[in-house]
CSV table of C-alpha atoms in Angstrom, one decimal:
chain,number,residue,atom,x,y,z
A,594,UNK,CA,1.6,28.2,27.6
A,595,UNK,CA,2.7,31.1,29.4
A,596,UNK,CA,6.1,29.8,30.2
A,597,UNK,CA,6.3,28.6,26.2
A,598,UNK,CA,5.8,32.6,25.3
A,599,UNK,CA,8.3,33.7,27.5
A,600,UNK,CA,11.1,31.0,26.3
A,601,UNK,CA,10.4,31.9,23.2
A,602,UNK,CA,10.7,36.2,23.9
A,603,UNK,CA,14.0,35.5,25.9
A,604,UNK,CA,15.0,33.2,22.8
A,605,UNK,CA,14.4,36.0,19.9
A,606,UNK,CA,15.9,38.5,22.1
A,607,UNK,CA,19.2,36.5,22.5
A,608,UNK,CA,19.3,36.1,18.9
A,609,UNK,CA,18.5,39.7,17.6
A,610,UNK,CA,21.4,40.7,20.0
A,611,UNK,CA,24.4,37.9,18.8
A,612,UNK,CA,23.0,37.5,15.2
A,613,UNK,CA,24.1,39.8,12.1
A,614,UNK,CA,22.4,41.8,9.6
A,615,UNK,CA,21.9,40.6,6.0
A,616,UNK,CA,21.5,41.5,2.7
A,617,UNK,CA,20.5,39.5,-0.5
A,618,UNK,CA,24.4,39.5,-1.1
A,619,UNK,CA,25.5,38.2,2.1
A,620,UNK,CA,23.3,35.1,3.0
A,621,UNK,CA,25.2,32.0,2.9
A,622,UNK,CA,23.7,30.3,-0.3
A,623,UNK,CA,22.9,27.0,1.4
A,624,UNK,CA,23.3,24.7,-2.4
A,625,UNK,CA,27.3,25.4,-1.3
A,626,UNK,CA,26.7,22.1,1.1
A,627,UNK,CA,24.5,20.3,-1.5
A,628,UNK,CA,21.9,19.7,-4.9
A,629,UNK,CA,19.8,18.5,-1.4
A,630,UNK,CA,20.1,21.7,0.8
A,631,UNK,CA,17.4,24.4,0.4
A,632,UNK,CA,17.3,25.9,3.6
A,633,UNK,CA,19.8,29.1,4.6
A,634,UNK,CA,20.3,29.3,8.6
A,635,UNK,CA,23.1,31.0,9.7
A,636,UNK,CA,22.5,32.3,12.7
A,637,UNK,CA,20.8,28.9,13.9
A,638,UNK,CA,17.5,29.9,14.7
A,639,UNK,CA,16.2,26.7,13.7
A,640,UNK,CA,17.1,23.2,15.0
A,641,UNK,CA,19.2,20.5,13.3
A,642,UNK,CA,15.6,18.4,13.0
A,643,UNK,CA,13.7,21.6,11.6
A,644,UNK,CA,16.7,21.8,8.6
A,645,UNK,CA,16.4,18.2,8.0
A,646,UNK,CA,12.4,18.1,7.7
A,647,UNK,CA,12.8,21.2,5.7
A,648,UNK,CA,15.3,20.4,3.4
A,649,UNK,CA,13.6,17.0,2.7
A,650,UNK,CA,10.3,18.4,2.3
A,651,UNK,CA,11.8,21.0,-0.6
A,652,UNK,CA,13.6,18.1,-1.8
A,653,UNK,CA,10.9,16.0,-2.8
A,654,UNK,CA,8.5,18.9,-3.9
A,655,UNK,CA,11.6,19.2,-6.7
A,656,UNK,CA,11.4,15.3,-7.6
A,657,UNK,CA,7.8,15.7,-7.9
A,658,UNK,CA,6.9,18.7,-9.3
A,659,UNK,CA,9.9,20.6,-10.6
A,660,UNK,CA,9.2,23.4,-7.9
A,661,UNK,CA,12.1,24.6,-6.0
A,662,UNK,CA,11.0,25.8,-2.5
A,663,UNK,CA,14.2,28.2,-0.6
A,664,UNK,CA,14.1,29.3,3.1
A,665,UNK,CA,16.3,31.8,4.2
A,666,UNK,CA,16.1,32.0,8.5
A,667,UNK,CA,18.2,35.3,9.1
A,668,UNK,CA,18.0,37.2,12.4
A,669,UNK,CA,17.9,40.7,10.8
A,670,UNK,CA,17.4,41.8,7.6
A,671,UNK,CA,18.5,45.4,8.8
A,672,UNK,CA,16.3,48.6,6.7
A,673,UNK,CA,15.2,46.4,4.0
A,674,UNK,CA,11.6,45.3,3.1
A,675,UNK,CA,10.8,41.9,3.4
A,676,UNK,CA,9.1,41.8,-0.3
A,677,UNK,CA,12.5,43.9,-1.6
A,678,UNK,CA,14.7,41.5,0.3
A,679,UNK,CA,13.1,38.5,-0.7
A,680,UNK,CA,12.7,39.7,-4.6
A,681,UNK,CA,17.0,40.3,-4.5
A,682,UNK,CA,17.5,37.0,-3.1
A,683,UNK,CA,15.3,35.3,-5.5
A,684,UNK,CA,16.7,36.7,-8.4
A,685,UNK,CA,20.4,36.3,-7.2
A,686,UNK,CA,19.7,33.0,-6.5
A,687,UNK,CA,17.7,32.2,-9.4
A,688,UNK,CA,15.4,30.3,-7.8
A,689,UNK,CA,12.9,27.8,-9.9
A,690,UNK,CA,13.7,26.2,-12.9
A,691,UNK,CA,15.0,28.4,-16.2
A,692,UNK,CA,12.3,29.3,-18.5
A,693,UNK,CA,9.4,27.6,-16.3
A,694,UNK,CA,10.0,30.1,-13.1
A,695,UNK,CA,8.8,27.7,-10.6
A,696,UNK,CA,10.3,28.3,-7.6
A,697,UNK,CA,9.1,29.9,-4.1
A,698,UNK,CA,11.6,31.5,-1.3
A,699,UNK,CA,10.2,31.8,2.6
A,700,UNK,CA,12.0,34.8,3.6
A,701,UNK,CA,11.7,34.7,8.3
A,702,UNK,CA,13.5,38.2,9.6
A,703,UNK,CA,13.7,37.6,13.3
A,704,UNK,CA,14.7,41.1,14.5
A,705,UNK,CA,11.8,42.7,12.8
A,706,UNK,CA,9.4,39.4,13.1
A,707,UNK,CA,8.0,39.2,10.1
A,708,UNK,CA,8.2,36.5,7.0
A,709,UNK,CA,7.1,36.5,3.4
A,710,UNK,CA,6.4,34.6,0.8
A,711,UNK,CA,8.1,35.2,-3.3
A,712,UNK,CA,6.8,33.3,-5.8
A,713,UNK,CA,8.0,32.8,-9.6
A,714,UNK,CA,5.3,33.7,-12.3
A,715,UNK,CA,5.1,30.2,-13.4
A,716,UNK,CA,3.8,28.9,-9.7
A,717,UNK,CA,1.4,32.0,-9.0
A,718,UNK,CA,-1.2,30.0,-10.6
A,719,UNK,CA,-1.4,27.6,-8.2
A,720,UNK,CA,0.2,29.8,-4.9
A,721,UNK,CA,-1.7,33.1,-6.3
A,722,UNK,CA,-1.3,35.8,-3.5
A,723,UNK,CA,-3.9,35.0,-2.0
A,724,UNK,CA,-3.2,31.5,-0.5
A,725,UNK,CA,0.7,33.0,0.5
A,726,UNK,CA,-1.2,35.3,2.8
A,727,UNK,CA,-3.6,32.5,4.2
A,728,UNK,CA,-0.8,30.2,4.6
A,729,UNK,CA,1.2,32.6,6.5
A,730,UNK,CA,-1.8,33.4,8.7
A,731,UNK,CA,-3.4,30.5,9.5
A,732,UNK,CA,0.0,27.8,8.9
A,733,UNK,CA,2.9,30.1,10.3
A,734,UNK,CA,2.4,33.2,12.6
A,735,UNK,CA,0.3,30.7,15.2
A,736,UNK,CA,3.8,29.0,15.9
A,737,UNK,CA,5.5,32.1,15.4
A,738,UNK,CA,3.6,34.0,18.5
A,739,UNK,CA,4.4,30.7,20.9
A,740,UNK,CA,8.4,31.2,19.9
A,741,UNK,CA,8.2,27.9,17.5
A,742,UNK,CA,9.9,29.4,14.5
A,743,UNK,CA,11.1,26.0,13.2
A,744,UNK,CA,7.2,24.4,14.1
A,745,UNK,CA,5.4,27.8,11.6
A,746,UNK,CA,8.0,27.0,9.1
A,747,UNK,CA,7.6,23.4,8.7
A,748,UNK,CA,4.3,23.6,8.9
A,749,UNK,CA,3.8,26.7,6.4
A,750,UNK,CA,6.1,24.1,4.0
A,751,UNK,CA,4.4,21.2,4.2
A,752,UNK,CA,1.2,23.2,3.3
A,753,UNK,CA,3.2,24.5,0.3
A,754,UNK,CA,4.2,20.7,-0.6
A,755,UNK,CA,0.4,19.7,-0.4
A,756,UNK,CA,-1.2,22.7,-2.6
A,757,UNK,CA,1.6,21.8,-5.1
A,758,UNK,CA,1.2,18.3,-5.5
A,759,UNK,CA,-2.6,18.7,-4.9
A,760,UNK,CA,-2.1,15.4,-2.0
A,761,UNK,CA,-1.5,14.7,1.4
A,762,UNK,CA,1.9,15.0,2.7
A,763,UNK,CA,3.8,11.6,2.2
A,764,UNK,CA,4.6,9.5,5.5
A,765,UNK,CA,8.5,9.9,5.3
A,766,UNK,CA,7.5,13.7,6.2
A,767,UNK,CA,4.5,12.8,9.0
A,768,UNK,CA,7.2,10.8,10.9
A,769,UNK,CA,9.9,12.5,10.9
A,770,UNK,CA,10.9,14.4,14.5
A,771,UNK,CA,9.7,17.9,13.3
A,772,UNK,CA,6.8,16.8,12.0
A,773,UNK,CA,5.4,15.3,15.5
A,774,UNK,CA,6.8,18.3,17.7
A,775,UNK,CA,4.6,20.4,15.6
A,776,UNK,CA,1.5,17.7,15.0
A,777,UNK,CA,-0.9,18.8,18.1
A,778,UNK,CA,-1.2,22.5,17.3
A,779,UNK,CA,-1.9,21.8,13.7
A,780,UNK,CA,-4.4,19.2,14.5
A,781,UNK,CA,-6.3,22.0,17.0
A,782,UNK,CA,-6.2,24.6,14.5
A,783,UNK,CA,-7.7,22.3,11.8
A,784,UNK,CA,-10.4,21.1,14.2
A,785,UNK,CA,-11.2,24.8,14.5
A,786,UNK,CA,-11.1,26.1,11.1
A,787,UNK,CA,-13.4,22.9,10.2
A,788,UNK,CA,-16.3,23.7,12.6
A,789,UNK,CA,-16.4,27.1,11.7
A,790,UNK,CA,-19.7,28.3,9.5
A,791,UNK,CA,-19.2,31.0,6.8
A,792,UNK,CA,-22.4,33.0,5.5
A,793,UNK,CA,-21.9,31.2,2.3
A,794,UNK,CA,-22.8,27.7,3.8
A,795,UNK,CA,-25.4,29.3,5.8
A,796,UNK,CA,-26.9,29.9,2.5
A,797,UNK,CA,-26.8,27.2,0.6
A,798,UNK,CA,-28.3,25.5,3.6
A,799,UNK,CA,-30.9,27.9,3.7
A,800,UNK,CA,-31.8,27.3,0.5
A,801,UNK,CA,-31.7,23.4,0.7
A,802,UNK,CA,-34.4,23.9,3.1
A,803,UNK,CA,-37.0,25.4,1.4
A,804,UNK,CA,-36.4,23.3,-2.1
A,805,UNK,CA,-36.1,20.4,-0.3
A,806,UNK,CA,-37.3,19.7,3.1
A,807,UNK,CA,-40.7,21.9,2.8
A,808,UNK,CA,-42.2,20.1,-0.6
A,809,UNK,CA,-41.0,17.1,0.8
A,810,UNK,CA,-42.7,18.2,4.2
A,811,UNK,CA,-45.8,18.6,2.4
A,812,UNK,CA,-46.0,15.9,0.2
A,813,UNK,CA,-45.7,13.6,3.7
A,814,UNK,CA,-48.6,15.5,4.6
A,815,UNK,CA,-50.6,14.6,1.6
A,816,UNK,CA,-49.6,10.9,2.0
A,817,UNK,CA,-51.0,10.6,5.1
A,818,UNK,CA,-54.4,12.6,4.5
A,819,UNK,CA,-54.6,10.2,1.1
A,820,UNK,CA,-54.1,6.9,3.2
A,821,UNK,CA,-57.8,7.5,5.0
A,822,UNK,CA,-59.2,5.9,1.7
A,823,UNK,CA,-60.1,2.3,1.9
A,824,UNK,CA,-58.7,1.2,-2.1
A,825,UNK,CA,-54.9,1.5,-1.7
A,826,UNK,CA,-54.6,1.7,-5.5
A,827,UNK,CA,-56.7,5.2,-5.6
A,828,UNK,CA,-54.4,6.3,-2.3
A,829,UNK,CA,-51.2,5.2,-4.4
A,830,UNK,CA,-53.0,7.4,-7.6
A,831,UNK,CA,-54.0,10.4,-5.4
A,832,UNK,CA,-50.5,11.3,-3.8
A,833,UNK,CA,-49.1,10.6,-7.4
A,834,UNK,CA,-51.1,13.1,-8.9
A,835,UNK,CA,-50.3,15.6,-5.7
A,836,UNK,CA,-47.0,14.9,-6.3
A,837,UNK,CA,-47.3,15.8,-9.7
A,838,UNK,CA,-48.6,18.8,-9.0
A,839,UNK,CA,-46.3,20.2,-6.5
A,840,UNK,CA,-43.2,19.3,-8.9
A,841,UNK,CA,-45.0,22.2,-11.5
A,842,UNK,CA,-44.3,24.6,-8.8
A,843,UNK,CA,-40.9,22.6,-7.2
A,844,UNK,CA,-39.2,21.3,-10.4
A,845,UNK,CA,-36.3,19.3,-7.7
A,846,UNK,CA,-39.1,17.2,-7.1
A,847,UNK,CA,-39.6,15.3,-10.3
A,848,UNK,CA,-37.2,12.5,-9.4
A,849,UNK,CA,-39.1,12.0,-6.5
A,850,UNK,CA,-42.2,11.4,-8.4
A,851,UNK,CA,-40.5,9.5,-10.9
A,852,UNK,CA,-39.7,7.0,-8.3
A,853,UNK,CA,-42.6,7.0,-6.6
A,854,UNK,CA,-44.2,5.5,-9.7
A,855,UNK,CA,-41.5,3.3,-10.8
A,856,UNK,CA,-41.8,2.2,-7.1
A,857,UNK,CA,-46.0,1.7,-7.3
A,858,UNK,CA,-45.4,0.1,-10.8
A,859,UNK,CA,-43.4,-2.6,-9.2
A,860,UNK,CA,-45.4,-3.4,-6.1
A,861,UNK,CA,-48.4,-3.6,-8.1
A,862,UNK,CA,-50.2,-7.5,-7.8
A,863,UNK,CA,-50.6,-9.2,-11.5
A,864,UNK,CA,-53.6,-10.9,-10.5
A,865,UNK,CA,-56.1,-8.1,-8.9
A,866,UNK,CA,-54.1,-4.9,-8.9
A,867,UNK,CA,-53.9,-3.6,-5.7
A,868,UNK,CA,-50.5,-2.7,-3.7
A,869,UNK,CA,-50.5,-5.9,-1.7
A,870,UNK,CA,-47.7,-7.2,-3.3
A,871,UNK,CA,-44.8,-8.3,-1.4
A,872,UNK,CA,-41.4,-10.7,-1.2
A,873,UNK,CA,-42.5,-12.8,1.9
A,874,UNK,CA,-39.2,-15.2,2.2
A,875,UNK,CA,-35.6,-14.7,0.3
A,876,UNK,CA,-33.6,-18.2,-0.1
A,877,UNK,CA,-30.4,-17.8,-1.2
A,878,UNK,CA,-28.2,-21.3,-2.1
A,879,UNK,CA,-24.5,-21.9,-3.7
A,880,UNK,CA,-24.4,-23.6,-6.8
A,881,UNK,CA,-21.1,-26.0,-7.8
A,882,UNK,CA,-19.7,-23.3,-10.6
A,883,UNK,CA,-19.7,-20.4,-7.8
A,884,UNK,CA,-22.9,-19.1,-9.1
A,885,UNK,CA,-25.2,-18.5,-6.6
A,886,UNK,CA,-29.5,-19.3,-7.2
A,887,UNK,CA,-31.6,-16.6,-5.5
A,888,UNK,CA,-35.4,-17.7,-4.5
A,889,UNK,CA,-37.9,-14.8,-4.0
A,890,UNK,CA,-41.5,-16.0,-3.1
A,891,UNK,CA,-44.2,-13.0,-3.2
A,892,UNK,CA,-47.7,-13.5,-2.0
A,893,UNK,CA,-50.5,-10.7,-2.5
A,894,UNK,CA,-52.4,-10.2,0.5
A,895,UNK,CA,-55.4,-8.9,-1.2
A,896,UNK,CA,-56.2,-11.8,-3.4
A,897,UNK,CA,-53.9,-14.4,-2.0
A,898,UNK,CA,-52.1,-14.7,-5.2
A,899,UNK,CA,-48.7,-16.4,-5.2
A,900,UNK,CA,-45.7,-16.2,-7.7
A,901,UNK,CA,-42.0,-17.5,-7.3
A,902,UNK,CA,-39.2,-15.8,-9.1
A,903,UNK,CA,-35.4,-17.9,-9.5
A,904,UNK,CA,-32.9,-15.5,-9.8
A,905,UNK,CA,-29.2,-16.7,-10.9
A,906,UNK,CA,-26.7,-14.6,-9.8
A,907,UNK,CA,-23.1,-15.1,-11.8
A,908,UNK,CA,-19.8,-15.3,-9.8
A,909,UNK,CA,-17.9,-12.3,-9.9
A,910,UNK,CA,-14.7,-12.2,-11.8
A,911,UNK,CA,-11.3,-10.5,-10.8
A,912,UNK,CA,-8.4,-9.7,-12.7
A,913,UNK,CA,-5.2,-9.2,-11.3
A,914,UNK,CA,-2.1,-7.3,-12.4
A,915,UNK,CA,1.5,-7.5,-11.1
A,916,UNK,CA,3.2,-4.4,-10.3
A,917,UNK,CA,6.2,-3.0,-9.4
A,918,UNK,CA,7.4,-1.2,-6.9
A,919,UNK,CA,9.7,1.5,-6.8
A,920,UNK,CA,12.3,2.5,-4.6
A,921,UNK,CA,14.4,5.6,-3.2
A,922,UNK,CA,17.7,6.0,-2.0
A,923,UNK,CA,17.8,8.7,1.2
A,924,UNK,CA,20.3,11.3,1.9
A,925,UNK,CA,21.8,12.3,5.2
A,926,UNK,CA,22.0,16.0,6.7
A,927,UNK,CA,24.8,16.3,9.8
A,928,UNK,CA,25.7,19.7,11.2
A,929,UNK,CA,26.5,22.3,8.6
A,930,UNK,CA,26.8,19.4,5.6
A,931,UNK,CA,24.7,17.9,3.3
A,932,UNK,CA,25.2,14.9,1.4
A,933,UNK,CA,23.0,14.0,-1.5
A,934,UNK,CA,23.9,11.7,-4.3
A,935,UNK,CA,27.5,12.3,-3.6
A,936,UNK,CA,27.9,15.7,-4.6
A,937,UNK,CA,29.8,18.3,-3.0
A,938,UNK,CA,28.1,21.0,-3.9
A,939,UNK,CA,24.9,22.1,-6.4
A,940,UNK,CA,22.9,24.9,-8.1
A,941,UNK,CA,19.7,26.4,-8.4
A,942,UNK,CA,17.3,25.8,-11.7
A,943,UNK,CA,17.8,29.5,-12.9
A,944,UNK,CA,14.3,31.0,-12.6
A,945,UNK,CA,13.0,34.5,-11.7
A,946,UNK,CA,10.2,36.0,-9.5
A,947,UNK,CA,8.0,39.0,-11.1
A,948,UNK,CA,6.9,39.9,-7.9
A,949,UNK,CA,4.5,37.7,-6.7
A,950,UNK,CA,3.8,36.8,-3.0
A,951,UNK,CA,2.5,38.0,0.2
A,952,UNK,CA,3.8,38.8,4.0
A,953,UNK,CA,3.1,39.1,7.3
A,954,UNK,CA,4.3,40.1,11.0
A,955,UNK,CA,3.4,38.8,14.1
């Protein structure tokens, strides 16, 4: 770990000192190589496999939802703010499509480590401020502390993907080269974040346990005192009527004693009455049409009564529908070109950002 951190000081340090300073006029607009290029990194912070799983990650958020996601990787964005930079770009770019505004631009300033997050009005619905800032915190400065700039932004992006298509992330991404150097962190951090009890949970638990568990508690201890009595009928009566009684005072209980005389109903012998009455032996045969002929024999032990009940129970049907599959055609990212669908070059939709977003530093 230690030796990670230090790789990745001596790393940042090498490219604050060799990189140049930008401004929203100067970064290299990366739809020059491509329709299928999203992601701006010119002073190659990032690896070849980190552009590729990026710029295939924004590239199917566009087929699916119509959201264009931009990176811009710069190693110094000189004076400027990242929420002013960010907001130039965006609008110089016009990221997001024209009239819908639903595009999103990951501004990463090396020199002055921190990163933010622009959003168009027509996303903040689903990326309101609020999740921008937990994404960054909890998907993106972890990596960004242990020098794996490519590993926070990938994974800050593939959260963005999931909110936005409200799914998992599609295999093509989980197995791609970026995805895997990046895959162990993640997983530790979810772990973490999933055993972790807020106050709110504390509370509702709380809660369960004195609607719930106590009545139910008592009524247990009812039951028992109730089965002393020798006529199980009058025991079956009693803890009904307790039951009864408690769900004045515990209204969650009234499906519990709804059951509990459905359940005494049903057990009940024909003959004499009492809750003797029981299935003793189940036999269960195939007839020729699939159907299959269920045999319950019930014997009251109280009166010795006897009754056997033939159940037929039909063959299920299926239907079955033919479907279709669909297919898609890949594109290929080498060095500092992109091909996609054999154009040379592309645009962005022509949306606009009202200032929407969060940031952060690490």
């Amino acid at each position: 770990m230690k030796h990670t951190i230090i790789t990745g000081v001596l790393c940042a340090l090498c490219v604050t000192v060799s990189a140049a300073t930008y401004s929203p006029q100067t970064v290299p607009d990366p739809k020059q190589y491509g329709q299928g290029c999203y992601v701006s990194n010119p002073d190659s912070i990032l690896t070849p496999d980190d552009v590729e799983y990026l710029n295939r990650c924004c590239l199917l958020l566009e087929d699916s939802t119509d959201v264009e996601l931009a990176i811009a990787v710069l190693g110094s964005i000189g004076e400027y703010e990242p929420f002013d930079f960010g907001y130039e770009l965006f609008q110089r770019w016009g990221i997001g499509k024209a009239g819908k505004n639903t595009g999103v631009l990951i501004t990463f300033a090396l020199a002055s480590r921190q990163v933010y997050i622009n959003t168009g009005s027509g996303i903040e619905g689903v990326l309101p401020d609020a999740t921008c800032k937990k994404i960054i915190e909890r998907d993106m400065i972890p990596y960004f502390k242990l020098g794996d700039y490519g590993g926070g932004l990938c994974n800050g992006a593939t959260h963005i993907y999931t909110i936005c298509t409200n799914g998992d992330a599609p295999e093509e991404l989980l197995n791609m080269v970026s995805s895997t150097n990046r895959g162990k962190f993640a997983q530790q951090q979810t772990k973490k974040d999933d055993n972790d009890i807020t106050p709110m949970e504390w509370g509702v638990f709380t809660v369960l346990v004195f609607l719930f568990v106590l009545p139910f508690l008592g009524i247990v201890l009812v039951q028992r005192k109730t089965q002393k009595k020798e006529d199980e009928m009058e025991q079956r009566q009693g803890c009904l009527y307790t039951m009864g009684g408690c769900a004045l005072f515990f209204p969650f209980l009234w499906p519990s004693v709804l059951w509990f005389w459905w359940r005494s109903k049903r057990y009940r012998c024909p003959q004499c009455g009492k809750q003797h009455y029981k299935i003793i032996n189940t036999e269960s045969s195939k007839l020729k049409n699939g159907d299959t002929r269920k045999v319950d024999s019930w014997l009251c032990s109280k009166c010795g009564y006897q009754h056997t009940e033939i159940n037929i129970v039909k063959k299920p049907e299926y239907s079955s529908s033919g479907y279709s599959g669909s297919s898609y055609s890949g594109s290929s990212y080498s060095g500092s070109s992109y091909s996609s669908g054999g154009s040379s070059s592309g645009s962005w939709g022509g949306g606009s950002t009202s200032g929407g977003g969060a940031g952060g530093s690490w």
